[in-house]
CSV table of C-alpha atoms and ligand atoms in Angstrom, one decimal:
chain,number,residue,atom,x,y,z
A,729,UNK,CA,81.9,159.8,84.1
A,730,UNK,CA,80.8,155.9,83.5
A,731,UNK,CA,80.0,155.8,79.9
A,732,UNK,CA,76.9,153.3,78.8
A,733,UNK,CA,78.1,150.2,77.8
A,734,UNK,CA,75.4,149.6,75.6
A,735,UNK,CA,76.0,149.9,72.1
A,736,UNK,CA,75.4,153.2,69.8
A,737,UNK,CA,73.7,153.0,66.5
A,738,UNK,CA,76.6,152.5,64.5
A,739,UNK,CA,78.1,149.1,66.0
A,740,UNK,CA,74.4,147.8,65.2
A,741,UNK,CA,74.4,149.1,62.0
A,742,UNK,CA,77.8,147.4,61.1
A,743,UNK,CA,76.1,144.2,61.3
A,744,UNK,CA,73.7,144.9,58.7
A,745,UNK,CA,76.2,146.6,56.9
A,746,UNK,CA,75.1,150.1,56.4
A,747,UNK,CA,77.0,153.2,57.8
A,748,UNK,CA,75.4,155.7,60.1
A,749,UNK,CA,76.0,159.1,59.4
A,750,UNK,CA,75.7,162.8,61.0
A,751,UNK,CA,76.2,166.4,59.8
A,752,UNK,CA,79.0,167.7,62.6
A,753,UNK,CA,79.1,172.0,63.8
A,754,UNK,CA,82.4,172.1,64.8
A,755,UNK,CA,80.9,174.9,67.1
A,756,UNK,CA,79.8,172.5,69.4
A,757,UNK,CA,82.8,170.1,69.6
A,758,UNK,CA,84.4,171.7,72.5
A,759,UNK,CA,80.8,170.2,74.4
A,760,UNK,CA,81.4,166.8,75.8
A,761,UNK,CA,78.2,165.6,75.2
A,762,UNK,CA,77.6,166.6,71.7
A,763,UNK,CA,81.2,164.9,71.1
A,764,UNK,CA,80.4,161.5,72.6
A,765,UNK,CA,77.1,161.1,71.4
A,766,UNK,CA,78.9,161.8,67.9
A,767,UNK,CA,81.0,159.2,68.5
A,768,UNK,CA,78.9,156.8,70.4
A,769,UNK,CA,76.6,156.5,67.4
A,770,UNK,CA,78.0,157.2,64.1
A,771,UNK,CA,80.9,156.1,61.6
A,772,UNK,CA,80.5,159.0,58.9
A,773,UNK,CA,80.5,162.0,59.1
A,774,UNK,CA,79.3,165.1,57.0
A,775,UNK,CA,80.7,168.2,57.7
A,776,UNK,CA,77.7,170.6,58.4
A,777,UNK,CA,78.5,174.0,57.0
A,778,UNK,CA,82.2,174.3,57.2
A,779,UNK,CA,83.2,173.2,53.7
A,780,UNK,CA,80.6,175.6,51.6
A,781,UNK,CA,82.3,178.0,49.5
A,782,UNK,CA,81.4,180.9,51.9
A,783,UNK,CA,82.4,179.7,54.7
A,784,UNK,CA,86.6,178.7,53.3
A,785,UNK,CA,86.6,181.6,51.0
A,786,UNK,CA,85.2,184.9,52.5
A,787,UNK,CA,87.7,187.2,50.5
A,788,UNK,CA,88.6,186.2,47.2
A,789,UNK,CA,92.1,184.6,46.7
A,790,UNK,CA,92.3,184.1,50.7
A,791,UNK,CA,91.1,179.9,52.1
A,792,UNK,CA,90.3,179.3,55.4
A,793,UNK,CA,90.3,175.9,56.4
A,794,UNK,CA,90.5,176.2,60.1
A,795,UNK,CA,87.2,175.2,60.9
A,796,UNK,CA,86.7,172.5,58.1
A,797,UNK,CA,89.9,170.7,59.3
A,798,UNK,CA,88.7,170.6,62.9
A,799,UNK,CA,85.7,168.6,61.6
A,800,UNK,CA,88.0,166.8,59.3
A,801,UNK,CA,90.1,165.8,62.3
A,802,UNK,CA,87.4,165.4,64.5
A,803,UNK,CA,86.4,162.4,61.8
A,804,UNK,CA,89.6,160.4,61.8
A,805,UNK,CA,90.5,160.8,65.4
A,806,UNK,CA,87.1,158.7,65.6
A,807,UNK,CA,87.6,156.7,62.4
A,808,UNK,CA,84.1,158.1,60.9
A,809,UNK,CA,84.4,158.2,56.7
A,810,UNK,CA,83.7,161.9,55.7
A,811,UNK,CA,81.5,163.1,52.6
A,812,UNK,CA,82.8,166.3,51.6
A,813,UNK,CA,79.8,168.5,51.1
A,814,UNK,CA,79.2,170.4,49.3
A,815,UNK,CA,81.8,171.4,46.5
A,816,UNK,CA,79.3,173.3,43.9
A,817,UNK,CA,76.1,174.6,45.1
A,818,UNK,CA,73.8,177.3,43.9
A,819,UNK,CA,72.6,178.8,47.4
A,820,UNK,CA,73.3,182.1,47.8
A,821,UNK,CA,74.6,181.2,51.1
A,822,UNK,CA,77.1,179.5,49.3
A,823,UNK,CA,78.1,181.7,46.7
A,824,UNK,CA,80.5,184.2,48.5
A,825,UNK,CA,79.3,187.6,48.6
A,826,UNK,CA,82.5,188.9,46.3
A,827,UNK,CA,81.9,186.1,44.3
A,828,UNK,CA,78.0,187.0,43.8
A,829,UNK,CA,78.8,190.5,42.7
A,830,UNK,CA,81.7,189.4,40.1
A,831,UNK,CA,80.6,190.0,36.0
A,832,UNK,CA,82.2,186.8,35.0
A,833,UNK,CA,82.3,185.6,31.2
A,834,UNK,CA,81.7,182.0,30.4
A,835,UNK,CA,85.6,181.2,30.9
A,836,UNK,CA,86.3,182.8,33.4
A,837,UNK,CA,82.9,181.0,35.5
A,838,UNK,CA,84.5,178.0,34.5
A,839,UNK,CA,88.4,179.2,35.6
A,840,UNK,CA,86.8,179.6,39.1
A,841,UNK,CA,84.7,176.6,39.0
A,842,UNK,CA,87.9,174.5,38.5
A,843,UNK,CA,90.1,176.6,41.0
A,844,UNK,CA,87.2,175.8,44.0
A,845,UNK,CA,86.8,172.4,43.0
A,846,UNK,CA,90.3,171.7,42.7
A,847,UNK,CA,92.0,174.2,46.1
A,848,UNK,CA,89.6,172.1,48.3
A,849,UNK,CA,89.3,168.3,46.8
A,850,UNK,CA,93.7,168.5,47.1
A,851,UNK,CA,93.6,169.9,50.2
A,852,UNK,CA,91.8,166.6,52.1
A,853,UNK,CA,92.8,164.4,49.0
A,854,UNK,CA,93.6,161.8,51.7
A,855,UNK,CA,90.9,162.6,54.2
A,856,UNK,CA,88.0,162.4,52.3
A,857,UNK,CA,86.9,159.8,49.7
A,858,UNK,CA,83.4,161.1,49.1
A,859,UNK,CA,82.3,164.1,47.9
A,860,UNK,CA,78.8,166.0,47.0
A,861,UNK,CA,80.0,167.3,43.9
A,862,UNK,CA,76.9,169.0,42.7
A,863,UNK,CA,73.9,169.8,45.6
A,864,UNK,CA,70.6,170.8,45.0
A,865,UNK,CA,70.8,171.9,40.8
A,866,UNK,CA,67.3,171.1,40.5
A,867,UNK,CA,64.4,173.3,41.4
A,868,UNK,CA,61.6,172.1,43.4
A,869,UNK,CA,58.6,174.1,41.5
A,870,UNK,CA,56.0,170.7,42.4
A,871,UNK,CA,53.6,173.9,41.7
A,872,UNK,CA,53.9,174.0,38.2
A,873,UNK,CA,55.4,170.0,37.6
A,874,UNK,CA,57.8,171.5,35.6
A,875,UNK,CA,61.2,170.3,36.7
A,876,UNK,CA,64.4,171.9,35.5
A,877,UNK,CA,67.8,173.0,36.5
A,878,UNK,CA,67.4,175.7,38.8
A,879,UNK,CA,69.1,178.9,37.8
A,880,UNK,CA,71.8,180.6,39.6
A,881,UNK,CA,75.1,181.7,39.9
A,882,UNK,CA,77.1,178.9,38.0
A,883,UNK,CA,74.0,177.9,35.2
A,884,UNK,CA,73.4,181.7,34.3
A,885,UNK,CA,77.6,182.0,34.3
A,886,UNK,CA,78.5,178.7,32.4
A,887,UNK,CA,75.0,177.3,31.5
A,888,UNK,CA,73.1,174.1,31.8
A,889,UNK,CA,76.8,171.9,31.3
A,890,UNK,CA,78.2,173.4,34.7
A,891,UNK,CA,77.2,170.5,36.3
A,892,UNK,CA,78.9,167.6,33.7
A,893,UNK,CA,81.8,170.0,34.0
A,894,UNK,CA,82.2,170.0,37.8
A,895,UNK,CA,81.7,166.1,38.2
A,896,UNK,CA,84.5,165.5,35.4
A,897,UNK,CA,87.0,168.5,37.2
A,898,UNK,CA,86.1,166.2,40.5
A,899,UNK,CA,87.2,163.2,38.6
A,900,UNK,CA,90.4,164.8,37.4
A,901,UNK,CA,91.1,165.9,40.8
A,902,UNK,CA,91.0,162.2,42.7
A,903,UNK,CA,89.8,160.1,40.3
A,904,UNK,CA,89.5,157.0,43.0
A,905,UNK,CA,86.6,159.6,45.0
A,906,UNK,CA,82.8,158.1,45.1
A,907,UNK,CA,81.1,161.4,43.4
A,908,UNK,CA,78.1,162.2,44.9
A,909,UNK,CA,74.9,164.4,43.7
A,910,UNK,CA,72.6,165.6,46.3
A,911,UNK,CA,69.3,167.0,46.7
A,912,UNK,CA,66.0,167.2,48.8
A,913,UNK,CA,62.1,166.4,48.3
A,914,UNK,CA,63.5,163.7,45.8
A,915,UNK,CA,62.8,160.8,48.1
A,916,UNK,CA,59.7,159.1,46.7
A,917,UNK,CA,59.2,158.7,43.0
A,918,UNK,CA,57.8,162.5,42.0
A,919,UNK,CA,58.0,165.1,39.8
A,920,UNK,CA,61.6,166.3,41.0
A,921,UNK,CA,63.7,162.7,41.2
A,922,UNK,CA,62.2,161.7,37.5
A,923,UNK,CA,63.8,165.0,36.6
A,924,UNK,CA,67.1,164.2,38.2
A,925,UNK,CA,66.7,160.9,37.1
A,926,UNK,CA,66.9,161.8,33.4
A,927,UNK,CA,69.6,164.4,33.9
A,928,UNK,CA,72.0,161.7,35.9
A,929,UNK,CA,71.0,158.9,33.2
A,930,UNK,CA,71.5,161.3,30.8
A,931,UNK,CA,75.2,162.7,32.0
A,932,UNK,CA,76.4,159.0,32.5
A,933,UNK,CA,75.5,158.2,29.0
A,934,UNK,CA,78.1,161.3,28.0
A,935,UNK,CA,80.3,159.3,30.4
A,936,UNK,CA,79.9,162.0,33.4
A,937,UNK,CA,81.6,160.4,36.2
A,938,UNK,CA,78.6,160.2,38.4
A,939,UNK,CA,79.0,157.8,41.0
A,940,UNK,CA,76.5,158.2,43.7
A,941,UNK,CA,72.7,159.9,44.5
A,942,UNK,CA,72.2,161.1,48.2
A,943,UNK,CA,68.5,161.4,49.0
A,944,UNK,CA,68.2,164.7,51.7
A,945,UNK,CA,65.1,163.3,53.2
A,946,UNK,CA,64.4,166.2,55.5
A,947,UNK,CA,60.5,165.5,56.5
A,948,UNK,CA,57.9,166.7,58.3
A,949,UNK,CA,56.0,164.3,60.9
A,950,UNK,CA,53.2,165.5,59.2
A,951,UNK,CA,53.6,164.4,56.5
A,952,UNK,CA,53.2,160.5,54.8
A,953,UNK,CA,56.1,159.4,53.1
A,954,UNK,CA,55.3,156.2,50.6
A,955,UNK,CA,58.5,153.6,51.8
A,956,UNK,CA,57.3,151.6,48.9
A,957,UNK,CA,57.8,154.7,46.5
A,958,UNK,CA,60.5,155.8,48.2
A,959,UNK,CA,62.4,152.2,47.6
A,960,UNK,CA,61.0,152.5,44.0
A,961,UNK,CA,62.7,155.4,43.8
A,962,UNK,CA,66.3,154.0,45.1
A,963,UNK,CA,66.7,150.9,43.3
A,964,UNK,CA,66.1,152.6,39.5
A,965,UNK,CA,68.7,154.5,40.5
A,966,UNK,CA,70.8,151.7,41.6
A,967,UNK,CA,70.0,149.9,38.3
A,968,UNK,CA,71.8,153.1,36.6
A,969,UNK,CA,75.0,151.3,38.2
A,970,UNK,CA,74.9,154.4,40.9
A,971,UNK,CA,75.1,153.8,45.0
A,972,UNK,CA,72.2,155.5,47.3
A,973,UNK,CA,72.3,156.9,50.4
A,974,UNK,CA,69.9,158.7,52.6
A,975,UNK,CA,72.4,161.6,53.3
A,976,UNK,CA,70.7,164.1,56.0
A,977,UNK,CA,67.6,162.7,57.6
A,978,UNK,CA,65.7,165.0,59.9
A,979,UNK,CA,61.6,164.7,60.7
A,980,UNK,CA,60.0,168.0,62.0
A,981,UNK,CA,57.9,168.9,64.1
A,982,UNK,CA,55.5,171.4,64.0
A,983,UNK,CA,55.0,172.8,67.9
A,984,UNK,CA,53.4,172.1,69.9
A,985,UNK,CA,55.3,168.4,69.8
A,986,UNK,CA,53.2,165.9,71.5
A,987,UNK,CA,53.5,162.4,72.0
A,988,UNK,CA,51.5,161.5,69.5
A,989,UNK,CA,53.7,163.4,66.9
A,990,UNK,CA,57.2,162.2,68.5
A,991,UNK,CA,55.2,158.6,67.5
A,992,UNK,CA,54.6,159.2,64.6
A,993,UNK,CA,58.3,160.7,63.9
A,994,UNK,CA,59.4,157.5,65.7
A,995,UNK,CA,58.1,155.6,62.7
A,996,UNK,CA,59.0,157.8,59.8
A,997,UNK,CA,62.7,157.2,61.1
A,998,UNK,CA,62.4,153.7,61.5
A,999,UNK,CA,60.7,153.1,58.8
A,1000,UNK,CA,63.2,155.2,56.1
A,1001,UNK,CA,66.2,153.3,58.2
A,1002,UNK,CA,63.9,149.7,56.8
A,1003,UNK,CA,64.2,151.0,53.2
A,1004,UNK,CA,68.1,152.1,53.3
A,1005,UNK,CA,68.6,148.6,55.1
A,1006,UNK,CA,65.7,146.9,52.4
A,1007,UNK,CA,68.0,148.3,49.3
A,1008,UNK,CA,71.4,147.9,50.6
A,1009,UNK,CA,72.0,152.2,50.9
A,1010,UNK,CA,75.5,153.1,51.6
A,1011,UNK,CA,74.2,154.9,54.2
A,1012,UNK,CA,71.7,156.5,56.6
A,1013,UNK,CA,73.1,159.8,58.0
A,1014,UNK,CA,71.0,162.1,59.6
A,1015,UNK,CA,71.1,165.8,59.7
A,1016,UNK,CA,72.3,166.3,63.5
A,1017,UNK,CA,71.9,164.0,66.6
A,1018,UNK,CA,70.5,166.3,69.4
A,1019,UNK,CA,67.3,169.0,69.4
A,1020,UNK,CA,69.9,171.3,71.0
A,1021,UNK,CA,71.9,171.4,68.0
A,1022,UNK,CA,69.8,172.0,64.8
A,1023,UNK,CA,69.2,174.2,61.7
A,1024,UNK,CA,65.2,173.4,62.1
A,1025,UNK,CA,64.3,175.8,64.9
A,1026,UNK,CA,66.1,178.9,62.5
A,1027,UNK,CA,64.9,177.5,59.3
A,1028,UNK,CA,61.7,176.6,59.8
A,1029,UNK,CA,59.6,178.8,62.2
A,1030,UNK,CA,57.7,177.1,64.5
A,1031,UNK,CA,58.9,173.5,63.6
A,1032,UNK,CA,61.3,172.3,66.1
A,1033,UNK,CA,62.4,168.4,67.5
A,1034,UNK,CA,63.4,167.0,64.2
A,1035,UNK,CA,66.3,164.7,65.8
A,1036,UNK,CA,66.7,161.4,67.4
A,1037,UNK,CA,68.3,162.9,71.0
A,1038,UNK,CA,66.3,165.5,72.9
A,1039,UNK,CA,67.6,168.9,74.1
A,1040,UNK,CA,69.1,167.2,77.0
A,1041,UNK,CA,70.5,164.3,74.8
A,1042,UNK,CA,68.2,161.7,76.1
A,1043,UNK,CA,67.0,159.0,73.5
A,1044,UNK,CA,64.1,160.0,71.8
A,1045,UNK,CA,61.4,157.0,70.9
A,1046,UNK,CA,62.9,158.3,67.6
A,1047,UNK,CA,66.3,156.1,68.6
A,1048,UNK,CA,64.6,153.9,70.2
A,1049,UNK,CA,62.8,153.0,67.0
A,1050,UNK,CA,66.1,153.0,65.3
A,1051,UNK,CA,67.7,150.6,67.7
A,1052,UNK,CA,64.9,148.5,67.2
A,1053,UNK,CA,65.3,148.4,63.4
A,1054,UNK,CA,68.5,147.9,63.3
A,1055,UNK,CA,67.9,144.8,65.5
A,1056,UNK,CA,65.3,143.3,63.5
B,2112,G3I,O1,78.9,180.0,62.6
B,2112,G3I,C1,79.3,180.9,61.6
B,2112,G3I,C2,79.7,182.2,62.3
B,2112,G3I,O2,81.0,182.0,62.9
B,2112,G3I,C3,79.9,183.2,61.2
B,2112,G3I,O3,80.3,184.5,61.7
B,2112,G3I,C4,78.6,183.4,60.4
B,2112,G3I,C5,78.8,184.4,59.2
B,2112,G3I,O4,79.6,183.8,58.2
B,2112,G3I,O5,78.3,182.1,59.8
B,2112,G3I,C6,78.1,181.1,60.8
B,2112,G3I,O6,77.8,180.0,60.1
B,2112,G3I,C7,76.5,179.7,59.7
B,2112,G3I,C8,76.3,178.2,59.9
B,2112,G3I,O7,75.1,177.8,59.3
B,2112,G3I,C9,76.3,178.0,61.4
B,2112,G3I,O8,76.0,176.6,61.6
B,2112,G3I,C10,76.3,180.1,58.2
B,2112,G3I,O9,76.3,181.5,58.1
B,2112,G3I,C11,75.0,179.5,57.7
B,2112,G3I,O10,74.9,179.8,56.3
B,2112,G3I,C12,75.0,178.0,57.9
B,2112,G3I,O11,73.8,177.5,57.4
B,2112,G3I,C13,73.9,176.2,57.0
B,2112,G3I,C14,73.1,176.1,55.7
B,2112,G3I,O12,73.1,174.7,55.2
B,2112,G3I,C15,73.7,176.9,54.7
B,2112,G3I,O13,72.8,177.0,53.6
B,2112,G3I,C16,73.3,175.2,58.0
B,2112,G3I,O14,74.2,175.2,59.2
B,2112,G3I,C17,73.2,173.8,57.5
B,2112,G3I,O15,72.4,173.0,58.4
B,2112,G3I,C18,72.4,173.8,56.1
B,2112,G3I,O16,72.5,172.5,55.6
B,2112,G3I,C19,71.8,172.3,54.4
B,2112,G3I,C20,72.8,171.4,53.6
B,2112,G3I,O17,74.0,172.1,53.4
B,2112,G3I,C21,72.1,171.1,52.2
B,2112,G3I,N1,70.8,170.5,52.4
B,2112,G3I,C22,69.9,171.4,53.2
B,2112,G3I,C23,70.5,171.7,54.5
B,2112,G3I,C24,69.5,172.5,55.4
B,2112,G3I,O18,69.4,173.8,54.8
């Protein structure tokens, strides 16, 4: 099979400096095509479900790493950087089911805390350098404007301090790891990133080992994202001393997907990839590479075509756009 010559989105993106990321299934890596266009365009990689607590730790006591380490391989055969994600997360597709149903006192929370944080950081302690350490601890109530830390299994178990105490057990663990906190509808200066704003300023003042923001940036092509905001946004939390990235891009589509709204998803891409490139981000990863691979269609009824390949893994104007950007 003659494979294109021309370049994938990650040598252009070397040039400017900026890694090009992608959420990997390892469900789909036995399919040639999902493989090569994995490693045609991107030099990071983020594995997509296989590291959340649910997934390694189905039975209490009992890990299983099988299908984290074939993403983790996956990544180095291809020399992509890997951000582990996520160690501590709320969702209750996270929290194991045993694990949901467990009376826990504060100590004990925090025994178990430690144990996750600390069984999977050693395991890939030479694999992985980055890691979303917290994802998601803020609630997105933009009803109400009132922004706090969402409840959940760790904040009604440990309180309001399990996430100072998981970044500072992450720093224990591999204290030369980039620290990452993660969440979604944060991108533009709002409500929910001046709340996480003052909680990260607030846990680096305590000296919380804190080293990184990932911006979600899963859109809508309806919507109308403000780059100027949304590179606002970025820099003040650069000037905290922190790194940005955009950390699981995806734009879409609410069916029936026209042209015109494959356009206009062209140029929310492109222009998001500008601001990453305008701030210096660490990086722009996106949350999958091809339509025919995606959590949209299951997530979100009757979105679909948030991604940059189509079903068939033909560019979309969406790469095109990209390429383009990049080249600028
Ligand atoms: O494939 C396994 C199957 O073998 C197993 O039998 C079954 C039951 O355990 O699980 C299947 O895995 C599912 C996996 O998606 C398949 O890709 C998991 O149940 C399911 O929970 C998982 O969903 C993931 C979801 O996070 C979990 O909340 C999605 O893939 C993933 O795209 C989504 O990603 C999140 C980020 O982590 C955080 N930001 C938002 C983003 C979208 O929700």
């Amino acid at each position: 099979m003659c494979m294109s010559t021309s370049m994938g989105l990650k040598d252009i993106a070397s040039r400017k400096g900026i890694a090009v990321g992608c959420c990997i299934n390892d469900a789909h890596l036995n399919e040639g095509k999902y493989r090569s266009a994995l490693v045609r365009n991107f030099n990071l990689a983020t594995p997509e479900y296989e590291l959340m607590h649910s997934q390694l730790c189905p039975t209490r006591g009992k890990y299983d790493f099988e299908n984290a380490d074939k993403v983790v391989a996956f990544a180095l055969k291809h020399k992509m950087r890997i951000r582990g994600h996520p160690l501590v997360w709320q969702s209750r597709l996270n929290i194991p089911s045993w694990l949901a149903r467990q009376k826990l006192s504060r100590s004990e929370a925090a025994k178990l805390l430690k144990d996750h944080i600390m069984t999977v950081m050693k395991r890939y302690k030479n694999e992985i350098h980055d890691w979303v350490v917290v994802n998601e601890a803020m609630n997105d109530d933009f009803k109400s404007g009132k922004f706090k830390l969402r409840k959940g299994f760790w904040f009604n178990r440990i309180g309001p301090r399990y996430v100072e105490m998981a970044f500072r057990l992450a720093h224990i663990v591999d204290p030369k790891a980039t620290l990452w906190y993660n969440d979604y509808s944060m991108d533009e200066i709002n409500g929910k990133s001046d709340a996480v704003y003052r909680l990260i300023k607030g846990l680096l003042k305590k000296g919380a080992p804190i080293h990184a923001i990932g911006l979600q940036m899963h859109l809508a092509s309806h919507w109308n994202l403000d780059p100027k905001s949304v590179e606002a946004n970025i820099r003040r939390f650069q000037k905290l001393g922190l790194k940005v990235g955009i950390t699981e891009m995806d734009v879409r589509i609410r069916k029936p997907v026209t042209k015109k709204k494959l356009k206009k998803q062209a140029k929310m891409y492109s222009g998001m990839l500008r601001v990453a490139l305008n701030t210096r981000c660490e990086d722009f990863s996106l949350w999958g590479v091809t339509d025919a691979v995606s959590w949209i269609p299951e997530s979100h009824k009757g979105y679909d075509a948030g991604l940059i390949l189509d079903k068939k893994y033909r560019p979309k104007l969406a790469y095109e756009n990209l390429v383009e950007a990049l080249n600028e």
